[in-house]
mmCIF file of C-alpha atoms in Angstrom:
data_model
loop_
_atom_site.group_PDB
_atom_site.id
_atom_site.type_symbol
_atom_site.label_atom_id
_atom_site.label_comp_id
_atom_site.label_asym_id
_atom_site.label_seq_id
_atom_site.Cartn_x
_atom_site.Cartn_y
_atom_site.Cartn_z
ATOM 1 C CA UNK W 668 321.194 51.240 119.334
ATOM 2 C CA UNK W 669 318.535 52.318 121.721
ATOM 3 C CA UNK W 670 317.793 50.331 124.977
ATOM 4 C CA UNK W 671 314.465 50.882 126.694
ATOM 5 C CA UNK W 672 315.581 50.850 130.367
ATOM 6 C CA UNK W 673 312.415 50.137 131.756
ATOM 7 C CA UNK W 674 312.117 47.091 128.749
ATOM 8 C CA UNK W 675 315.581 46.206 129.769
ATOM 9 C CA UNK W 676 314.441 45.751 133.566
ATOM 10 C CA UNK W 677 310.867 44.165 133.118
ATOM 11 C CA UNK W 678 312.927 41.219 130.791
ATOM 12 C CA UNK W 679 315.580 41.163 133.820
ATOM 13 C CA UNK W 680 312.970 40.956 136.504
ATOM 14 C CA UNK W 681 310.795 38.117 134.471
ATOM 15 C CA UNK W 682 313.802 36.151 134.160
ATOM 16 C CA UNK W 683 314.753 36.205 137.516
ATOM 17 C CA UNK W 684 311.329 35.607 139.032
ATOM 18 C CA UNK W 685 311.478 32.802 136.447
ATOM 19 C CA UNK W 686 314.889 31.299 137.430
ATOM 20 C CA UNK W 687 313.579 31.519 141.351
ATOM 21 C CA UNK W 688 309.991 30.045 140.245
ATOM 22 C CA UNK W 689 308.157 32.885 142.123
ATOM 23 C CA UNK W 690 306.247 33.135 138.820
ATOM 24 C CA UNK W 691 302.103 32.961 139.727
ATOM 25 C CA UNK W 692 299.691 30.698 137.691
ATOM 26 C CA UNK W 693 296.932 32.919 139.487
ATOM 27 C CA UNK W 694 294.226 34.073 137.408
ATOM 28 C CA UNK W 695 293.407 36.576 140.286
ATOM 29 C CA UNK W 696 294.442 40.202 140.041
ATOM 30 C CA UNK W 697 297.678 41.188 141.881
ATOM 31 C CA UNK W 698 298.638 43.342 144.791
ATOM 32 C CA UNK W 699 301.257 46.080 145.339
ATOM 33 C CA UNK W 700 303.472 46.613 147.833
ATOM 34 C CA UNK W 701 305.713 49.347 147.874
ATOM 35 C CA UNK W 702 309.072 49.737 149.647
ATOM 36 C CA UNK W 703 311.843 52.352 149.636
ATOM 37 C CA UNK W 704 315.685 52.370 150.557
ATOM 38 C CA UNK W 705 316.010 55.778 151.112
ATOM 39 C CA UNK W 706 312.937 58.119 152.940
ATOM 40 C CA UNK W 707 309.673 56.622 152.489
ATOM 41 C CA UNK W 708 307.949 60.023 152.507
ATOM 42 C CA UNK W 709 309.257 61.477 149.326
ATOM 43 C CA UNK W 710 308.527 58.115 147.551
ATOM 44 C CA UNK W 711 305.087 58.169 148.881
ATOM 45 C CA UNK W 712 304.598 61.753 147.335
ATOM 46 C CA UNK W 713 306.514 60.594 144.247
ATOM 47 C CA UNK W 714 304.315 57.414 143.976
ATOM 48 C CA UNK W 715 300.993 59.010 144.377
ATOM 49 C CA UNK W 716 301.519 61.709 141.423
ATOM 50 C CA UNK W 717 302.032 59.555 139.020
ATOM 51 C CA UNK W 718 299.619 56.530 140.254
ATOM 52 C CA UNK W 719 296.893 58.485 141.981
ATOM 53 C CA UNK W 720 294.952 57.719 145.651
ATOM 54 C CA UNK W 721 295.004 53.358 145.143
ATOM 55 C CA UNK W 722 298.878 54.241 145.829
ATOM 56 C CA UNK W 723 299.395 52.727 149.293
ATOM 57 C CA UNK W 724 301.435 53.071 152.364
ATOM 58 C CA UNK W 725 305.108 52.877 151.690
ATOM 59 C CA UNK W 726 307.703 50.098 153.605
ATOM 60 C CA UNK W 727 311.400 51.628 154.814
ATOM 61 C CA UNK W 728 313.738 49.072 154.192
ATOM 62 C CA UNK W 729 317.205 50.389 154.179
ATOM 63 C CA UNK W 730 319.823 48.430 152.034
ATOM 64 C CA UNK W 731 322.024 46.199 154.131
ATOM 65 C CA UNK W 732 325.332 46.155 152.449
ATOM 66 C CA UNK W 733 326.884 43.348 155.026
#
């Protein structure tokens, strides 16, 4: 058996957005936000090859483990 990771995470994610109702009835189009763990400047490179110049700024947040 095969699992599509990225299937596997987008059923994960609805589920939990789902479970916290954070789901949006919104008709309008969405926003991104992007945020990184680790440096925010080779995500920002990363981010804008594959999505192109409408990929924005990038948001440090380090993991806190406490």
């Amino acid at each position: 058996v095969l699992i599509s990771s990225a299937e596997a995470t987008g059923t994960d994610v609805y589920a939990r957005l789902r479970d916290e109702d954070l789901l949006t009835t919104s008709t309008r189009p969405g926003t991104h936000r992007f945020v990184a763990s680790s440096e925010a400047g080779a995500f920002s490179e990363l981010g804008a090859r594959f999505l192109g110049p409408e990929f924005g700024a990038v948001e440090y947040r380090p993991w806190d483990l406490s």
